[in-house]
């Protein structure tokens, strides 16, 4: 599964920019998304949610709801499996509250009726009696001695003694002697940084259609990034045999990590089992904000020492993340990503996973990494300013490279950070003049990337075209990438290959589309499946010619004899072989399954120019350049889109987006009117530079690109805004009022 050095250059199809295979369906409305599914006799569902941040549930009375016309079923926690432990218990507790509602919007009951309006009316008729409990929504306050305890006994064995019960997981890593390293420094800067929780902002809300019979057999249609995971979790929560629940993934109207988990699907299935009819459940936008998973908010302390020549002598970080009322905040990723771009002799990072009365967090493109980069890259920027050092040269001086020991332990294989920094320095953006009131910011970013369980099947048709069946929902152009890689191996046109997302009954297990794993892992499996088909194609040609199989090779979609000694035969095109495959041994297919582990890490460098109006605090990003290592860009247009999408989301996170909770612990801005994601007029043209340093763990050198692109923006924008405003910004988002406060404080200080 390692890099095929003969395939690092000279590609025929890989690296081209064909039309996307799903484009026509999407622009004509033929594509079916989560809420597009229907079924005969379908019911509509609505969920009753807690209006309190923290409350004991004393009584749920469904009598009035059940008596209403059109109502066919009501479910509460009693309608789900019992005896669950670990992550399944946490998921169930989030899907439907047990004894206690843990956040504003926590589900406590659900109803199914013959119309959406009837379901909503019946939901309102469900009576719930609460005992309101003390709450806490701030990560630092949740760690204070007197903070209300969210859940007792939730901490795992990693947590040191003496910490508040709301601290449920703990991480510590590093190497060297940081205090000795700081003693060697000419300048040490320590600073505190805060980021607020943000939502992935996908346009399509969560939606599903489920049917579950008394015989324990069910069907589920849903918008998800991982339908095998949905199958596994729903089966556990409902006490089913996993194989008896068939799950089909719809087209997905955005996910960005937020659709990697389960929120409503078990509720629809539980209602269907009770009503004995299909049940459709679609979240409202307010429910998406209140009850699906945003990213964590953070509180971070970073200390870095540097010599006057720019050498980093030591680095230390403490990262506190809240993941809502459940364990799982990605604090270990934050800690491990923080100093990953740098070759450090002395480094230490600590992470805390803290419970609060907020919804269970979910992944958001490189979960935890953007916050770490914001803190670390801000301190490095400040050190460069105080020591009068060039920010890119300083990063180059300390950059991780092949053989560097990462801050969290392993040594890097071949990586492309240095190449991204060199490309950024050579880009015209870096030396372009700035207008008055503008500032420029630089940041590096890192993400691990991932392999995961993967299965792919490829089937040849009699006309020589091919069909690929993958199990990873297409959230970033993967169908095009799979078709291009198969075309490269088979030697047939991209247009002659159709890639389909299989359901859970049609293919072996596939891990979620997350971790920037799909183009790497499903792509690797596609290549291997295509190679298996090619091997059989060559075998059929050898049988026809009456020569040994190893005397045949494949080139440009044809079987060819390997040399004069193999015989004088004309190349045998793929269509001629497949046309007679029924009579020469049967169907020609290829299949591959594995858990590949050579995903290869990914680095990026961003350059940002920002303009600040010092009278109003208004900020505008005026120029943006993304430089990132893709290993090998299979479909460069899609890669550029991933780069630009990460930058655009980073602009929103840095300048506008935040979850705002009131003193009552309730979310104040559960809608796009008050939670403001960037629109076209908020964004500059985003330039992209694709760096290609082949990943040694993939036959074509591919690295995942979907997550690294959101790692540098927070810091790069903060560094640009800080330079433009003349004051260091340490809290995100940098909304106008916050910038004015910083300017006033600097003037007073």
XYZ file of C-alpha atoms in Angstrom:
749
model
C 0.000 0.000 0.000
C 3.076 2.229 -0.103
C 3.814 4.934 -2.654
C 4.367 3.647 -6.171
C 7.293 5.828 -7.250
C 6.468 5.143 -10.886
C 3.110 6.859 -10.312
C 4.250 10.163 -8.826
C 4.298 11.783 -12.267
C 2.933 11.127 -15.712
C -0.704 10.678 -14.726
C -3.247 10.640 -17.524
C -6.439 11.179 -15.527
C -5.367 11.960 -11.969
C -4.714 15.680 -11.686
C -7.241 16.680 -14.342
C -10.420 18.703 -13.760
C -13.433 16.863 -15.239
C -17.021 17.824 -14.463
C -18.349 16.559 -11.147
C -20.538 13.460 -11.510
C -23.222 14.737 -9.122
C -23.457 18.200 -10.632
C -26.346 17.626 -13.032
C -28.527 15.975 -10.386
C -27.932 18.793 -7.948
C -28.560 21.713 -10.264
C -31.721 20.116 -11.678
C -33.128 19.096 -8.290
C -32.987 15.388 -9.048
C -30.581 14.651 -6.190
C -32.323 13.378 -3.071
C -31.298 14.885 0.242
C -32.310 13.896 3.740
C -35.748 15.497 3.776
C -36.631 14.363 0.242
C -37.528 10.779 1.182
C -41.179 9.737 1.415
C -43.029 6.474 2.089
C -46.657 5.313 1.926
C -48.453 5.918 5.213
C -45.606 8.095 6.464
C -45.947 9.887 9.792
C -44.240 13.124 10.820
C -42.336 13.512 14.069
C -41.532 16.350 16.441
C -39.357 16.385 19.546
C -40.191 17.969 22.897
C -37.099 19.730 24.214
C -36.103 21.136 27.573
C -36.375 24.922 27.991
C -33.890 24.782 30.877
C -30.105 24.548 30.951
C -30.158 22.017 33.781
C -33.249 20.463 35.321
C -34.402 17.249 36.941
C -37.333 15.684 35.066
C -40.014 14.951 37.677
C -42.922 13.944 35.432
C -43.801 13.569 31.739
C -47.520 13.456 30.953
C -48.347 12.468 27.383
C -52.096 11.972 27.912
C -53.238 15.113 26.116
C -50.888 14.549 23.199
C -52.028 10.965 22.659
C -55.664 12.048 22.675
C -55.152 14.538 19.834
C -56.408 13.746 16.343
C -53.773 12.204 14.067
C -51.317 11.301 16.850
C -50.104 7.706 16.490
C -47.201 7.368 18.949
C -45.249 9.082 21.701
C -41.849 7.933 22.971
C -39.742 8.840 25.993
C -36.535 7.413 27.398
C -38.459 4.284 28.500
C -38.800 3.251 24.837
C -35.068 2.754 24.324
C -32.654 0.013 25.343
C -31.437 -0.294 28.919
C -28.121 -1.405 30.320
C -26.001 0.549 27.842
C -22.521 1.655 28.893
C -19.702 3.824 27.600
C -20.165 5.845 24.448
C -23.502 4.214 23.584
C -24.885 5.356 26.944
C -23.629 8.878 26.330
C -25.216 8.931 22.879
C -28.538 7.639 24.236
C -28.489 10.186 27.051
C -28.036 12.908 24.443
C -30.657 11.496 22.042
C -33.295 11.324 24.785
C -32.830 12.624 28.325
C -33.184 10.234 31.237
C -33.678 11.641 34.721
C -32.138 15.029 33.950
C -32.209 17.564 31.128
C -28.606 18.671 30.745
C -28.859 21.654 28.383
C -31.267 24.034 26.700
C -32.770 21.989 23.861
C -32.175 18.524 25.333
C -34.776 16.060 23.976
C -37.185 14.695 26.596
C -39.985 13.129 24.469
C -41.117 12.774 20.855
C -44.411 12.357 19.009
C -45.464 11.019 15.584
C -48.633 12.162 13.828
C -50.244 12.190 10.421
C -49.067 15.713 9.592
C -46.163 17.914 10.557
C -48.556 20.490 12.049
C -50.337 17.845 14.145
C -46.994 16.563 15.389
C -45.885 20.047 16.445
C -49.202 20.711 18.208
C -49.037 17.377 20.005
C -45.432 18.015 21.010
C -46.513 21.252 22.678
C -49.282 19.355 24.510
C -46.793 17.041 26.243
C -46.534 18.244 29.841
C -43.175 18.066 31.590
C -42.575 19.002 35.216
C -39.032 20.093 36.019
C -36.973 20.877 39.090
C -34.548 23.557 37.919
C -30.922 22.907 38.928
C -27.854 25.192 38.979
C -26.074 25.387 35.637
C -22.728 26.407 34.161
C -21.887 27.078 30.507
C -18.363 28.564 30.741
C -15.404 26.180 30.630
C -13.306 28.022 33.238
C -16.220 28.485 35.635
C -17.098 24.801 35.276
C -13.682 23.936 36.765
C -14.012 26.212 39.801
C -14.501 24.556 43.210
C -18.089 25.730 43.676
C -19.329 24.968 40.160
C -22.448 22.793 39.866
C -21.618 19.171 39.094
C -23.043 18.242 35.686
C -22.732 14.472 36.061
C -21.187 12.500 38.890
C -18.851 9.629 38.103
C -18.215 10.712 34.515
C -14.443 11.144 34.881
C -12.128 8.437 33.554
C -8.937 7.131 35.161
C -6.716 9.695 33.405
C -7.940 12.616 35.552
C -5.568 13.564 38.402
C -6.956 13.737 41.918
C -8.174 17.054 43.249
C -9.816 18.353 40.077
C -13.494 19.288 39.881
C -15.812 16.387 38.881
C -16.647 18.311 35.711
C -13.116 17.505 34.472
C -13.720 14.106 32.903
C -10.592 13.448 30.797
C -6.982 14.586 30.957
C -4.072 14.524 28.497
C -0.381 15.261 28.972
C 2.448 14.780 26.483
C 5.777 16.258 25.461
C 9.494 15.718 25.877
C 12.587 17.437 27.192
C 12.828 19.860 30.131
C 10.702 22.920 29.430
C 12.018 24.952 32.359
C 15.595 24.407 31.185
C 14.479 25.436 27.709
C 12.868 28.628 28.953
C 16.079 29.467 30.839
C 17.915 29.436 27.486
C 15.525 31.933 25.893
C 16.194 35.622 25.367
C 12.471 36.328 25.439
C 9.580 34.367 26.906
C 5.957 35.300 26.217
C 3.037 33.727 28.038
C -0.527 34.635 27.126
C -4.138 33.580 27.610
C -6.558 32.941 24.737
C -10.289 32.228 24.514
C -12.462 30.948 21.677
C -16.241 30.540 21.694
C -18.103 27.519 20.366
C -19.110 27.714 16.718
C -21.397 25.630 14.542
C -20.422 23.906 11.311
C -23.121 25.927 9.546
C -24.244 23.240 7.102
C -27.219 24.386 5.047
C -29.184 21.131 5.250
C -30.598 20.336 8.703
C -30.523 16.792 10.063
C -33.304 14.674 8.524
C -34.255 11.021 8.337
C -37.023 8.596 7.398
C -37.164 5.364 9.370
C -39.317 2.278 9.520
C -38.971 -0.466 12.111
C -41.304 -3.449 12.386
C -42.241 -5.689 15.263
C -39.969 -8.344 13.741
C -36.918 -6.191 14.497
C -36.174 -5.430 10.839
C -35.816 -1.832 9.807
C -34.863 0.595 7.052
C -33.414 4.051 7.567
C -32.725 6.870 5.106
C -30.723 9.759 6.545
C -28.242 12.533 5.818
C -25.031 11.411 7.454
C -21.286 11.246 7.020
C -21.247 7.599 8.122
C -24.213 5.285 7.721
C -22.469 2.197 9.109
C -21.955 4.143 12.316
C -25.636 5.148 12.294
C -26.580 1.493 11.823
C -24.369 0.362 14.692
C -25.490 3.070 17.126
C -29.211 2.852 16.332
C -29.151 -0.921 16.691
C -27.516 -0.595 20.118
C -29.895 2.119 21.332
C -32.959 0.164 20.233
C -31.808 -3.332 21.144
C -31.702 -4.610 17.551
C -29.464 -6.995 15.669
C -27.209 -4.714 13.656
C -27.619 -6.620 10.385
C -31.416 -6.269 10.547
C -31.230 -2.480 10.162
C -30.420 -1.316 6.651
C -29.208 2.283 6.402
C -28.936 4.325 3.213
C -27.115 7.650 3.108
C -28.804 10.471 1.230
C -27.014 13.246 -0.575
C -25.634 15.551 2.073
C -26.132 19.299 2.153
C -22.990 19.996 4.141
C -21.519 18.223 7.141
C -17.983 19.416 7.988
C -17.885 16.870 10.830
C -21.258 17.808 12.293
C -22.978 14.798 10.721
C -20.560 12.185 12.020
C -22.756 11.346 14.992
C -26.362 10.407 15.791
C -29.002 12.840 17.055
C -32.489 12.028 15.734
C -32.346 8.723 13.859
C -33.046 6.450 16.874
C -36.058 8.628 17.758
C -37.635 8.148 14.327
C -37.070 4.394 14.542
C -38.504 4.166 18.068
C -41.617 6.050 16.958
C -41.955 3.813 13.897
C -41.732 0.673 16.002
C -44.482 1.968 18.265
C -46.760 3.251 15.471
C -45.957 0.453 13.001
C -45.614 3.051 10.237
C -42.707 4.914 8.588
C -41.713 8.090 10.461
C -40.016 11.163 9.041
C -38.128 13.526 11.329
C -36.505 16.797 10.246
C -34.806 19.231 12.611
C -35.720 22.902 12.542
C -32.846 25.344 12.263
C -33.249 26.317 15.920
C -33.004 22.638 16.885
C -29.854 22.265 14.794
C -28.204 25.047 16.778
C -29.517 23.999 20.185
C -29.319 20.245 20.006
C -26.789 19.097 17.409
C -23.074 19.323 17.942
C -21.127 22.564 17.675
C -17.401 22.624 18.268
C -15.983 23.205 21.743
C -15.274 26.554 23.320
C -11.790 26.887 24.785
C -9.620 28.580 27.369
C -5.891 28.283 26.646
C -2.574 29.360 28.127
C 0.538 29.251 25.938
C 4.146 30.027 26.855
C 6.979 30.070 24.285
C 10.641 31.002 24.643
C 12.793 32.271 21.779
C 16.370 33.403 21.207
C 17.152 36.614 19.376
C 18.043 34.632 16.242
C 14.520 33.147 16.174
C 15.282 29.719 17.642
C 12.425 28.418 19.799
C 13.940 27.051 22.992
C 10.806 25.753 24.729
C 7.033 25.696 24.445
C 4.225 24.858 26.829
C 0.455 24.908 26.507
C -2.559 24.248 28.708
C -5.792 23.704 26.799
C -9.216 23.557 28.473
C -12.124 22.512 26.238
C -15.781 21.982 27.054
C -17.652 19.346 25.092
C -21.091 20.045 26.491
C -22.681 17.751 29.065
C -20.831 14.665 27.817
C -17.199 13.507 27.645
C -15.547 13.910 24.274
C -14.165 17.424 23.822
C -11.144 16.982 21.513
C -8.651 18.386 24.010
C -6.020 15.754 23.173
C -6.123 16.812 19.514
C -5.808 20.463 20.552
C -2.810 19.636 22.717
C -1.102 17.414 20.143
C -1.698 19.775 17.202
C -0.561 22.890 19.069
C 3.191 22.636 18.500
C 3.197 20.028 15.703
C 4.610 22.428 13.059
C 7.787 22.967 15.064
C 10.969 21.035 15.797
C 11.230 21.520 19.555
C 13.771 20.164 22.014
C 11.654 21.046 25.044
C 7.852 20.938 24.851
C 4.896 20.088 27.045
C 1.145 20.197 26.432
C -1.757 19.490 28.769
C -5.449 19.127 27.925
C -8.639 19.112 30.004
C -12.044 17.802 28.873
C -14.655 19.706 30.879
C -18.426 19.202 31.175
C -20.824 22.153 30.896
C -24.559 22.578 30.382
C -24.261 22.750 26.623
C -25.112 20.323 23.780
C -22.780 17.409 23.108
C -20.015 18.742 20.875
C -19.330 17.213 17.476
C -16.387 17.369 15.115
C -15.822 20.484 13.042
C -13.037 20.082 10.444
C -9.862 19.132 12.336
C -11.569 19.164 15.746
C -9.494 21.078 18.266
C -6.655 22.065 15.959
C -7.794 25.564 14.833
C -8.022 26.733 18.448
C -4.523 25.458 19.220
C -3.086 27.235 16.187
C -4.809 30.466 17.213
C -3.057 30.477 20.577
C 0.376 29.194 19.522
C 0.706 31.128 16.278
C -0.400 34.331 18.019
C 2.426 34.000 20.545
C 4.952 33.231 17.804
C 3.747 36.303 15.911
C 4.216 38.426 19.029
C 7.731 37.029 19.586
C 8.658 37.849 15.975
C 7.401 41.418 16.399
C 9.287 42.019 19.642
C 12.510 40.493 18.285
C 12.117 42.121 14.835
C 12.127 38.800 12.995
C 10.537 37.818 9.704
C 7.534 35.587 10.541
C 8.078 33.112 7.700
C 11.865 32.902 8.120
C 11.341 32.272 11.828
C 8.889 29.477 11.117
C 11.257 28.002 8.526
C 14.071 28.054 11.065
C 11.979 25.967 13.480
C 9.884 23.962 11.022
C 9.187 20.268 11.439
C 10.569 18.095 8.656
C 11.173 14.442 7.891
C 12.704 12.813 10.977
C 11.587 15.523 13.410
C 10.188 14.161 16.650
C 6.654 15.473 17.011
C 5.675 17.211 20.230
C 3.443 14.241 21.081
C 5.987 11.501 20.338
C 6.404 9.959 16.885
C 8.948 10.990 14.264
C 7.577 12.556 11.107
C 7.807 10.677 7.806
C 8.050 12.720 4.588
C 6.046 15.911 5.166
C 5.558 19.172 3.289
C 5.534 21.980 5.865
C 8.818 23.521 4.693
C 7.579 23.484 1.105
C 4.385 25.346 2.076
C 6.397 27.996 3.921
C 8.773 28.422 0.990
C 5.858 28.704 -1.429
C 4.191 31.276 0.833
C 7.362 33.350 1.015
C 7.707 33.245 -2.786
C 4.081 34.234 -3.362
C 3.512 37.863 -4.482
C 1.035 38.279 -1.641
C 3.754 38.109 0.991
C 5.616 41.184 -0.260
C 2.664 43.176 -1.606
C 2.309 46.674 -0.121
C -0.357 47.237 2.546
C -2.749 50.164 2.560
C -3.183 52.369 5.653
C -5.199 50.606 8.347
C -4.242 47.156 7.066
C -2.161 44.417 8.633
C -0.742 41.098 7.459
C -0.846 37.814 9.324
C 0.866 34.456 8.864
C 0.008 31.111 10.399
C 0.876 27.453 10.012
C -1.555 24.650 10.756
C -1.505 20.885 11.163
C -3.857 17.913 11.057
C -3.194 14.193 11.554
C -5.360 12.663 8.787
C -6.760 9.166 9.200
C -7.196 5.781 7.514
C -9.960 3.691 9.066
C -11.940 0.609 8.062
C -12.677 0.708 4.343
C -14.295 -1.549 1.727
C -14.630 -0.939 -2.013
C -15.999 -3.101 -4.833
C -15.510 -2.551 -8.559
C -17.482 -4.330 -11.274
C -16.737 -4.368 -15.000
C -19.613 -4.117 -17.465
C -19.698 -5.972 -20.787
C -19.078 -2.753 -22.723
C -15.830 -2.113 -20.851
C -17.141 0.552 -18.510
C -16.912 0.154 -14.741
C -18.964 0.693 -11.614
C -17.429 1.438 -8.225
C -19.270 0.889 -4.978
C -17.861 2.791 -1.983
C -19.163 3.155 1.550
C -18.042 6.682 2.336
C -20.620 9.450 1.749
C -19.364 12.087 -0.673
C -18.820 15.254 1.340
C -15.987 16.756 -0.674
C -15.919 15.378 -4.204
C -14.873 11.815 -3.453
C -16.955 10.243 -6.230
C -14.970 12.206 -8.791
C -11.696 11.314 -7.092
C -12.542 7.606 -6.949
C -13.491 7.598 -10.634
C -10.265 9.382 -11.578
C -8.088 6.930 -9.652
C -9.936 3.935 -11.108
C -9.621 5.448 -14.584
C -5.883 5.803 -14.039
C -5.505 2.114 -13.194
C -7.961 0.720 -15.758
C -6.874 3.054 -18.539
C -10.428 3.977 -19.507
C -12.011 7.449 -19.628
C -13.282 9.045 -16.422
C -16.727 9.332 -17.995
C -16.886 5.520 -18.349
C -16.859 4.993 -14.584
C -19.783 5.469 -12.224
C -19.198 5.698 -8.483
C -22.095 4.838 -6.151
C -22.435 5.171 -2.379
C -23.526 1.727 -1.179
C -25.989 1.110 1.643
C -25.081 -0.964 4.691
C -26.546 -4.150 3.183
C -24.487 -3.928 -0.017
C -20.880 -3.605 1.085
C -18.564 -4.356 3.983
C -18.159 -1.970 6.906
C -16.868 1.529 6.181
C -15.831 4.053 8.776
C -17.339 7.540 8.749
C -16.302 10.130 6.159
C -14.160 12.101 8.581
C -10.540 12.645 9.515
C -9.661 13.635 5.917
C -9.653 9.912 5.253
C -11.843 9.350 2.196
C -9.598 10.258 -0.746
C -6.750 8.492 1.018
C -8.440 5.320 2.316
C -11.309 4.816 -0.139
C -8.965 5.947 -2.902
C -6.361 3.399 -1.905
C -9.050 0.694 -1.778
C -10.348 1.800 -5.188
C -6.861 1.546 -6.677
C -6.402 -1.929 -5.218
C -9.843 -3.055 -6.386
C -9.088 -1.749 -9.893
C -5.714 -3.493 -9.857
C -7.465 -6.742 -8.931
C -9.768 -6.294 -11.909
C -6.782 -5.558 -14.154
C -5.084 -8.729 -12.954
C -8.128 -10.737 -14.008
C -8.364 -8.882 -17.317
C -4.756 -9.819 -18.028
C -5.493 -13.418 -17.056
C -8.370 -13.556 -19.565
C -6.106 -12.156 -22.286
C -3.389 -14.681 -21.416
C -5.902 -17.519 -21.670
C -7.071 -16.279 -25.064
C -3.513 -16.024 -26.351
C -2.414 -19.255 -24.709
C 0.536 -17.674 -22.864
C 1.421 -17.423 -19.142
C -0.371 -14.750 -17.122
C 2.910 -13.116 -16.126
C 3.675 -12.606 -19.819
C 0.855 -10.050 -20.055
C 0.848 -6.449 -18.824
C -1.772 -3.684 -18.828
C -1.342 -0.307 -20.501
C -3.765 2.358 -21.726
C -6.828 0.168 -21.261
C -5.394 -2.799 -23.140
C -3.753 -6.126 -22.377
C -0.402 -6.439 -24.143
C 2.192 -9.191 -24.415
C 5.197 -8.309 -22.281
C 7.673 -8.716 -25.121
C 8.576 -10.534 -28.361
C 9.118 -13.785 -26.493
C 5.525 -13.663 -25.221
C 4.142 -13.756 -28.741
C 3.141 -11.408 -31.511
C -0.354 -10.327 -30.457
C -2.190 -7.088 -31.075
C -3.206 -5.196 -27.891
C -6.504 -6.494 -26.563
C -8.788 -3.592 -25.499
C -10.767 -3.824 -22.295
C -14.124 -3.823 -24.104
C -13.150 -6.900 -26.137
C -12.251 -8.797 -22.964
C -15.364 -7.829 -21.028
C -17.683 -8.475 -23.988
C -17.034 -12.207 -23.678
C -16.392 -12.464 -19.936
C -19.522 -14.550 -19.367
C -18.065 -17.279 -21.586
C -14.443 -16.969 -20.426
C -14.796 -17.386 -16.690
C -17.620 -15.157 -15.545
C -17.910 -11.592 -14.233
C -14.767 -9.548 -13.783
C -14.752 -7.707 -10.488
C -12.310 -6.260 -8.023
C -12.686 -5.884 -4.290
C -10.503 -4.606 -1.493
C -10.940 -4.083 2.207
C -8.435 -2.957 4.816
C -7.702 -0.538 7.620
C -4.864 1.418 6.008
C -2.536 3.222 8.381
C -0.379 5.337 6.089
C -2.662 8.370 5.831
C 0.182 10.839 6.184
C -0.100 14.092 8.119
C -0.849 17.438 6.510
C 0.430 21.006 6.923
C -0.609 24.392 5.550
C 0.531 28.003 5.661
C -1.914 30.914 5.239
C -1.315 34.592 4.472
C -4.024 37.111 5.377
C -4.429 40.863 4.952
C -7.077 42.525 7.107
C -8.326 46.082 7.449
C -9.616 47.555 10.710
C -11.688 50.694 11.157
C -10.423 51.992 14.492
C -13.500 54.165 15.029
C -16.123 51.432 14.625
C -14.132 48.250 15.205
C -15.327 46.928 11.859
C -12.961 44.432 10.259
C -12.624 43.235 6.688
C -10.396 40.536 5.246
C -9.086 42.076 2.029
C -6.732 39.381 0.738
C -6.263 35.700 1.510
C -3.824 33.066 0.252
C -3.867 29.374 1.183
C -0.764 27.242 0.649
C -1.222 23.572 1.521
C 0.379 20.213 0.842
C -2.079 17.855 -0.863
C 0.397 15.038 -1.488
C -1.151 14.605 -4.916
C -4.181 16.626 -5.996
C -6.433 14.027 -7.621
C -9.001 16.613 -8.761
C -7.346 20.037 -8.322
C -10.617 21.985 -8.525
C -12.063 20.064 -5.609
C -8.802 20.500 -3.680
C -8.873 24.252 -4.249
C -12.510 24.263 -3.112
C -11.529 22.529 0.120
C -8.782 25.103 0.682
C -11.162 27.987 0.043
C -13.966 26.477 2.115
C -11.739 26.083 5.153
C -10.548 29.668 4.808
C -14.112 30.975 4.458
C -15.282 29.107 7.547
C -12.219 30.332 9.412
C -13.096 33.932 8.534
C -16.535 33.466 10.069
C -15.118 31.776 13.176
C -12.514 34.492 13.667
C -14.722 37.532 13.095
C -18.423 36.810 13.629
C -19.515 33.385 14.748
C -20.148 32.418 18.380
C -22.646 30.666 20.607
C -24.107 33.265 22.980
C -25.621 32.004 26.227
C -27.635 34.143 28.614
C -27.452 34.145 32.399
C -30.264 31.568 32.329
C -28.045 29.179 30.387
C -30.210 29.350 27.258
C -28.848 29.880 23.768
C -29.616 33.414 22.575
C -28.866 33.156 18.856
C -30.269 29.869 17.540
C -30.687 30.915 13.909
C -28.780 32.321 10.954
C -30.223 35.789 11.550
C -28.357 36.133 14.846
C -25.626 33.541 14.313
C -23.920 35.141 11.353
C -21.936 32.945 8.987
C -20.041 34.714 6.185
C -21.884 35.544 2.986
C -20.249 36.307 -0.344
C -19.869 40.010 0.418
C -17.903 39.178 3.582
C -15.229 37.255 1.698
C -12.306 38.253 -0.507
C -11.196 36.195 -3.474
C -9.221 33.367 -1.875
C -6.052 32.437 -3.742
C -4.740 28.892 -3.504
C -1.386 27.214 -4.011
C -1.331 23.419 -4.143
C 1.946 21.957 -2.889
C 2.529 18.294 -3.737
C 4.892 16.353 -1.471
C 3.858 12.724 -2.050
C 2.549 10.779 0.928
C 4.667 7.619 1.234
C 1.654 5.671 2.516
C -0.508 5.943 -0.629
C 0.126 4.464 -4.106
C -0.427 7.840 -5.791
C 0.971 9.943 -2.932
C -2.409 11.310 -1.801
C -2.883 13.176 1.491
C -6.259 14.247 2.847
C -6.896 17.991 2.501
C -10.357 18.655 3.934
C -9.423 19.555 7.490
C -5.985 21.171 7.454
C -7.398 24.147 5.572
C -9.337 25.327 8.648
C -6.366 25.056 11.038
C -4.403 28.257 10.201
C -7.216 30.812 9.542
C -8.059 31.800 13.124
C -4.460 32.653 13.911
C -3.613 34.184 10.529
C -6.661 36.470 10.709
C -6.007 37.335 14.366
C -2.396 38.208 13.542
C -3.530 40.385 10.631
C -6.211 42.134 12.701
C -3.783 42.642 15.595
C -1.262 44.210 13.225
C -3.900 46.468 11.677
C -5.373 47.537 15.019
C -2.051 47.840 16.800
C -3.284 45.738 19.717
C -3.103 41.990 20.348
C -6.457 40.231 20.015
C -6.675 37.218 22.342
C -10.363 36.315 22.171
C -12.506 35.063 19.299
C -14.611 36.127 17.570
C -13.061 39.546 17.020
C -16.383 41.315 16.713
C -16.350 45.135 16.494
C -17.250 45.667 20.166
C -14.365 43.437 21.246
C -11.890 45.290 19.023
C -13.052 48.640 20.415
C -12.666 47.309 23.967
C -9.109 46.205 23.169
C -8.297 49.589 21.650
C -9.743 51.412 24.672
C -7.796 49.192 27.077
C -4.572 49.821 25.170
C -5.212 53.576 25.257
C -5.886 53.477 29.005
C -2.906 51.223 29.690
